[in-house]
C-alpha atoms as a printed R data frame, in Angstrom:
    type eleno elety resid chain resno      x      y       z
1   ATOM     1    CA   UNK     A     1 -0.184  0.030   0.295
2   ATOM     2    CA   UNK     A     2  3.014  2.417   0.755
3   ATOM     3    CA   UNK     A     3  4.201  1.848  -2.755
4   ATOM     4    CA   UNK     A     4  1.161  2.873  -4.506
5   ATOM     5    CA   UNK     A     5  0.842  6.072  -2.386
6   ATOM     6    CA   UNK     A     6  4.482  6.663  -3.184
7   ATOM     7    CA   UNK     A     7  3.928  6.002  -6.896
8   ATOM     8    CA   UNK     A     8  0.606  7.811  -6.833
9   ATOM     9    CA   UNK     A     9  2.450 10.699  -5.193
10  ATOM    10    CA   UNK     A    10  4.996 10.653  -8.121
11  ATOM    11    CA   UNK     A    11  2.457 10.461 -10.624
12  ATOM    12    CA   UNK     A    12  0.851 13.492  -9.348
13  ATOM    13    CA   UNK     A    13  3.846 15.470  -8.659
14  ATOM    14    CA   UNK     A    14  5.320 14.948 -12.270
15  ATOM    15    CA   UNK     A    15  1.994 15.733 -13.935
16  ATOM    16    CA   UNK     A    16  1.648 18.996 -11.733
17  ATOM    17    CA   UNK     A    17  5.435 19.850 -13.001
18  ATOM    18    CA   UNK     A    18  4.923 18.835 -16.471
19  ATOM    19    CA   UNK     A    19  1.920 21.265 -16.580
20  ATOM    20    CA   UNK     A    20  4.012 23.999 -14.735
21  ATOM    21    CA   UNK     A    21  6.737 23.395 -17.080
22  ATOM    22    CA   UNK     A    22  4.853 23.421 -20.575
23  ATOM    23    CA   UNK     A    23  3.126 26.943 -18.956
24  ATOM    24    CA   UNK     A    24  6.786 27.887 -18.221
25  ATOM    25    CA   UNK     A    25  7.790 27.236 -21.881
26  ATOM    26    CA   UNK     A    26  5.048 28.930 -23.254
27  ATOM    27    CA   UNK     A    27  6.188 31.927 -21.189
28  ATOM    28    CA   UNK     A    28  9.699 31.188 -22.189
29  ATOM    29    CA   UNK     A    29  8.946 31.426 -25.661
30  ATOM    30    CA   UNK     A    30  7.003 34.644 -25.627
31  ATOM    31    CA   UNK     A    31 10.047 36.144 -23.698
32  ATOM    32    CA   UNK     A    32 12.318 35.094 -26.382
33  ATOM    33    CA   UNK     A    33 10.000 36.265 -29.239
34  ATOM    34    CA   UNK     A    34  9.588 39.800 -27.395
35  ATOM    35    CA   UNK     A    35 13.292 39.803 -26.996
36  ATOM    36    CA   UNK     A    36 14.144 38.937 -30.634
37  ATOM    37    CA   UNK     A    37 11.646 41.805 -31.706
38  ATOM    38    CA   UNK     A    38 13.584 44.117 -29.502
39  ATOM    39    CA   UNK     A    39 16.667 43.236 -31.009
40  ATOM    40    CA   UNK     A    40 15.328 43.760 -34.529
41  ATOM    41    CA   UNK     A    41 14.438 47.168 -33.352
42  ATOM    42    CA   UNK     A    42 17.598 48.237 -31.931
43  ATOM    43    CA   UNK     A    43 19.306 46.859 -35.266
44  ATOM    44    CA   UNK     A    44 16.851 49.294 -37.151
45  ATOM    45    CA   UNK     A    45 17.674 52.256 -34.862
46  ATOM    46    CA   UNK     A    46 21.621 51.524 -35.248
47  ATOM    47    CA   UNK     A    47 21.216 51.680 -38.841
48  ATOM    48    CA   UNK     A    48 19.158 54.938 -38.938
49  ATOM    49    CA   UNK     A    49 21.686 56.557 -36.588
50  ATOM    50    CA   UNK     A    50 24.968 54.996 -38.059
51  ATOM    51    CA   UNK     A    51 25.426 58.168 -40.329
52  ATOM    52    CA   UNK     A    52 25.305 60.156 -36.993
53  ATOM    53    CA   UNK     A    53 27.747 57.860 -35.301
54  ATOM    54    CA   UNK     A    54 30.285 58.339 -38.652
55  ATOM    55    CA   UNK     A    55 30.104 62.130 -38.253
56  ATOM    56    CA   UNK     A    56 30.791 62.197 -34.437
57  ATOM    57    CA   UNK     A    57 33.706 59.565 -34.941
58  ATOM    58    CA   UNK     A    58 34.730 61.896 -37.786
59  ATOM    59    CA   UNK     A    59 34.687 65.080 -35.248
60  ATOM    60    CA   UNK     A    60 36.524 63.217 -32.797
61  ATOM    61    CA   UNK     A    61 39.341 62.150 -34.949
62  ATOM    62    CA   UNK     A    62 39.613 65.828 -36.210
63  ATOM    63    CA   UNK     A    63 39.571 67.071 -32.870
64  ATOM    64    CA   UNK     A    64 42.268 64.631 -31.880
65  ATOM    65    CA   UNK     A    65 44.529 65.181 -34.572
66  ATOM    66    CA   UNK     A    66 44.254 69.015 -33.893
67  ATOM    67    CA   UNK     A    67 45.323 68.450 -30.346
68  ATOM    68    CA   UNK     A    68 48.256 66.132 -31.164
69  ATOM    69    CA   UNK     A    69 49.773 68.643 -33.438
70  ATOM    70    CA   UNK     A    70 49.046 71.348 -30.694
71  ATOM    71    CA   UNK     A    71 50.629 69.359 -27.788
72  ATOM    72    CA   UNK     A    72 53.733 68.555 -30.121
73  ATOM    73    CA   UNK     A    73 54.520 72.334 -29.888
74  ATOM    74    CA   UNK     A    74 54.619 72.679 -26.135
75  ATOM    75    CA   UNK     A    75 57.768 74.484 -25.150
76  ATOM    76    CA   UNK     A    76 58.161 75.941 -28.512
77  ATOM    77    CA   UNK     A    77 59.648 79.472 -28.116
78  ATOM    78    CA   UNK     A    78 57.131 82.848 -28.274
79  ATOM    79    CA   UNK     A    79 58.222 85.819 -30.221
80  ATOM    80    CA   UNK     A    80 55.853 88.331 -31.265
81  ATOM    81    CA   UNK     A    81 55.377 88.134 -35.154
82  ATOM    82    CA   UNK     A    82 57.124 84.958 -35.502
83  ATOM    83    CA   UNK     A    83 55.534 82.670 -38.083
84  ATOM    84    CA   UNK     A    84 56.408 79.234 -37.024
85  ATOM    85    CA   UNK     A    85 60.099 78.864 -38.148
86  ATOM    86    CA   UNK     A    86 61.058 77.575 -34.681
87  ATOM    87    CA   UNK     A    87 58.959 80.139 -32.891
88  ATOM    88    CA   UNK     A    88 55.420 81.458 -32.595
89  ATOM    89    CA   UNK     A    89 53.307 83.967 -31.939
90  ATOM    90    CA   UNK     A    90 49.683 83.283 -30.486
91  ATOM    91    CA   UNK     A    91 47.744 83.573 -33.771
92  ATOM    92    CA   UNK     A    92 50.646 82.155 -35.725
93  ATOM    93    CA   UNK     A    93 50.613 79.087 -33.601
94  ATOM    94    CA   UNK     A    94 46.750 78.600 -33.958
95  ATOM    95    CA   UNK     A    95 47.146 79.024 -37.716
96  ATOM    96    CA   UNK     A    96 49.923 76.596 -37.764
97  ATOM    97    CA   UNK     A    97 48.096 73.750 -35.908
98  ATOM    98    CA   UNK     A    98 44.994 74.048 -38.095
99  ATOM    99    CA   UNK     A    99 47.050 73.741 -41.105
100 ATOM   100    CA   UNK     A   100 49.198 71.017 -39.977
101 ATOM   101    CA   UNK     A   101 46.647 69.001 -38.450
102 ATOM   102    CA   UNK     A   102 43.469 69.414 -40.839
103 ATOM   103    CA   UNK     A   103 44.954 71.410 -43.821
104 ATOM   104    CA   UNK     A   104 42.716 74.222 -42.814
105 ATOM   105    CA   UNK     A   105 43.946 77.884 -43.856
106 ATOM   106    CA   UNK     A   106 42.923 80.321 -40.866
107 ATOM   107    CA   UNK     A   107 43.728 84.063 -41.112
108 ATOM   108    CA   UNK     A   108 47.163 85.331 -39.562
109 ATOM   109    CA   UNK     A   109 45.779 87.827 -36.683
110 ATOM   110    CA   UNK     A   110 43.946 87.065 -33.784
111 ATOM   111    CA   UNK     A   111 41.197 89.369 -34.310
112 ATOM   112    CA   UNK     A   112 40.622 87.640 -37.790
113 ATOM   113    CA   UNK     A   113 40.814 84.163 -36.407
114 ATOM   114    CA   UNK     A   114 38.088 85.288 -33.779
115 ATOM   115    CA   UNK     A   115 35.589 85.904 -36.978
116 ATOM   116    CA   UNK     A   116 36.520 82.839 -38.727
117 ATOM   117    CA   UNK     A   117 33.898 80.739 -36.914
118 ATOM   118    CA   UNK     A   118 30.697 80.659 -34.821
119 ATOM   119    CA   UNK     A   119 30.868 82.249 -31.662
120 ATOM   120    CA   UNK     A   120 30.508 79.971 -28.425
121 ATOM   121    CA   UNK     A   121 30.066 80.147 -24.874
122 ATOM   122    CA   UNK     A   122 32.425 78.683 -22.211
123 ATOM   123    CA   UNK     A   123 29.953 75.819 -21.774
124 ATOM   124    CA   UNK     A   124 29.426 75.274 -25.565
125 ATOM   125    CA   UNK     A   125 33.592 74.839 -26.009
126 ATOM   126    CA   UNK     A   126 34.997 71.465 -27.337
127 ATOM   127    CA   UNK     A   127 38.497 70.335 -27.541
128 ATOM   128    CA   UNK     A   128 39.994 72.100 -30.441
129 ATOM   129    CA   UNK     A   129 37.783 75.172 -30.540
130 ATOM   130    CA   UNK     A   130 39.287 78.887 -30.172
131 ATOM   131    CA   UNK     A   131 39.343 81.091 -27.342
132 ATOM   132    CA   UNK     A   132 39.717 84.631 -27.896
133 ATOM   133    CA   UNK     A   133 40.793 87.270 -25.439
134 ATOM   134    CA   UNK     A   134 40.981 91.348 -25.306
135 ATOM   135    CA   UNK     A   135 44.367 91.243 -22.837
136 ATOM   136    CA   UNK     A   136 45.052 94.656 -23.647
137 ATOM   137    CA   UNK     A   137 41.746 95.998 -22.356
138 ATOM   138    CA   UNK     A   138 41.138 97.972 -25.699
139 ATOM   139    CA   UNK     A   139 37.758 96.281 -26.778
140 ATOM   140    CA   UNK     A   140 39.393 94.192 -29.233
141 ATOM   141    CA   UNK     A   141 40.695 90.717 -29.568
142 ATOM   142    CA   UNK     A   142 44.303 90.559 -29.186
143 ATOM   143    CA   UNK     A   143 45.059 87.039 -27.918
144 ATOM   144    CA   UNK     A   144 43.812 83.438 -29.210
145 ATOM   145    CA   UNK     A   145 44.521 80.193 -27.957
146 ATOM   146    CA   UNK     A   146 42.974 76.452 -28.639
147 ATOM   147    CA   UNK     A   147 40.618 75.103 -25.740
148 ATOM   148    CA   UNK     A   148 41.813 71.359 -24.824
149 ATOM   149    CA   UNK     A   149 38.820 70.612 -22.487
150 ATOM   150    CA   UNK     A   150 38.675 70.867 -18.555
151 ATOM   151    CA   UNK     A   151 38.597 74.270 -18.606
152 ATOM   152    CA   UNK     A   152 42.264 74.518 -19.999
153 ATOM   153    CA   UNK     A   153 43.636 75.909 -23.238
154 ATOM   154    CA   UNK     A   154 46.959 75.657 -25.005
155 ATOM   155    CA   UNK     A   155 48.513 79.068 -26.614
156 ATOM   156    CA   UNK     A   156 51.922 80.686 -27.146
157 ATOM   157    CA   UNK     A   157 52.278 82.894 -24.420
158 ATOM   158    CA   UNK     A   158 54.062 86.289 -24.418
159 ATOM   159    CA   UNK     A   159 54.432 86.312 -20.668
160 ATOM   160    CA   UNK     A   160 55.815 82.895 -20.469
161 ATOM   161    CA   UNK     A   161 58.061 83.183 -23.582
162 ATOM   162    CA   UNK     A   162 56.688 79.814 -25.035
163 ATOM   163    CA   UNK     A   163 53.876 77.416 -25.901
164 ATOM   164    CA   UNK     A   164 51.945 76.517 -22.878
165 ATOM   165    CA   UNK     A   165 48.710 75.005 -21.462
166 ATOM   166    CA   UNK     A   166 46.888 77.497 -19.089
167 ATOM   167    CA   UNK     A   167 43.707 77.532 -16.991
168 ATOM   168    CA   UNK     A   168 40.665 79.410 -18.001
169 ATOM   169    CA   UNK     A   169 40.445 81.082 -14.786
170 ATOM   170    CA   UNK     A   170 41.778 84.294 -12.835
171 ATOM   171    CA   UNK     A   171 43.478 86.435 -15.431
172 ATOM   172    CA   UNK     A   172 42.492 84.413 -18.571
173 ATOM   173    CA   UNK     A   173 38.806 84.090 -17.178
174 ATOM   174    CA   UNK     A   174 38.753 87.907 -16.669
175 ATOM   175    CA   UNK     A   175 39.975 88.733 -20.295
176 ATOM   176    CA   UNK     A   176 37.935 85.945 -21.953
177 ATOM   177    CA   UNK     A   177 35.825 87.115 -24.489
178 ATOM   178    CA   UNK     A   178 34.199 84.211 -26.362
179 ATOM   179    CA   UNK     A   179 34.930 80.978 -28.119
180 ATOM   180    CA   UNK     A   180 35.066 80.294 -31.639
181 ATOM   181    CA   UNK     A   181 33.733 76.909 -33.034
182 ATOM   182    CA   UNK     A   182 36.010 76.490 -36.422
183 ATOM   183    CA   UNK     A   183 35.486 72.594 -36.923
184 ATOM   184    CA   UNK     A   184 31.968 72.994 -37.266
185 ATOM   185    CA   UNK     A   185 31.923 74.397 -40.922
186 ATOM   186    CA   UNK     A   186 33.400 71.103 -41.980
187 ATOM   187    CA   UNK     A   187 31.280 68.625 -40.190
188 ATOM   188    CA   UNK     A   188 28.036 69.344 -41.858
189 ATOM   189    CA   UNK     A   189 28.901 67.469 -45.211
C-alpha cells in the first residue's frame, strides 16, 4: 500500500511539474520572441543612426589630430610676429596647428581668427575650438588659444615666452571674450 501511495504521489507530482513546465515553456517562448523583436528594433535604430555615429567619429578624429599637433609644439619659443620657423606668436601658433593637422587655412591675426567661425560660450566649447581674449583692454581681440577641455587651453604665451597650457580662470577668465567654433563648418557635409 505504501508503494502505491508513493507511485501515486510521484505521478501527481510529475504531472503537476509537467503542466507547470509547459506553462513556463510558453512564457519562455513569448519572452524569447519579444527579445528578438526588441533586438530587431535596436538593429533598425542603429542603421538609422549610423550616419550620426560616423560624423561623431569624424569629429573626434579631427579634434584628436588637432590636439596632437598642438601638444607637439609645447615649449616652442614665443616671439611676437613669429610665423612658425622655430617660434610662434599666439595667432601663428593657432594658424600652424590648424594647417598642419587639418589642412585648414585660418587668417594670420587673432582678431581675424576670432571672426573665422561661430561664436560660442565657455560651456559650448569642445577640444579644438578657439578661445579669444582682450588682453590689452582695448575692446578688441588681442590673444587666441586652442581649448583642450577641462577648462584649459594651449597657446603661445607672451608672458611665459613659450607655448604652454593655461587654465581658463583668474586672469584669462577676466580677459576671455568668447569661444570660436572653427570645426563645425567642416562637419556639415
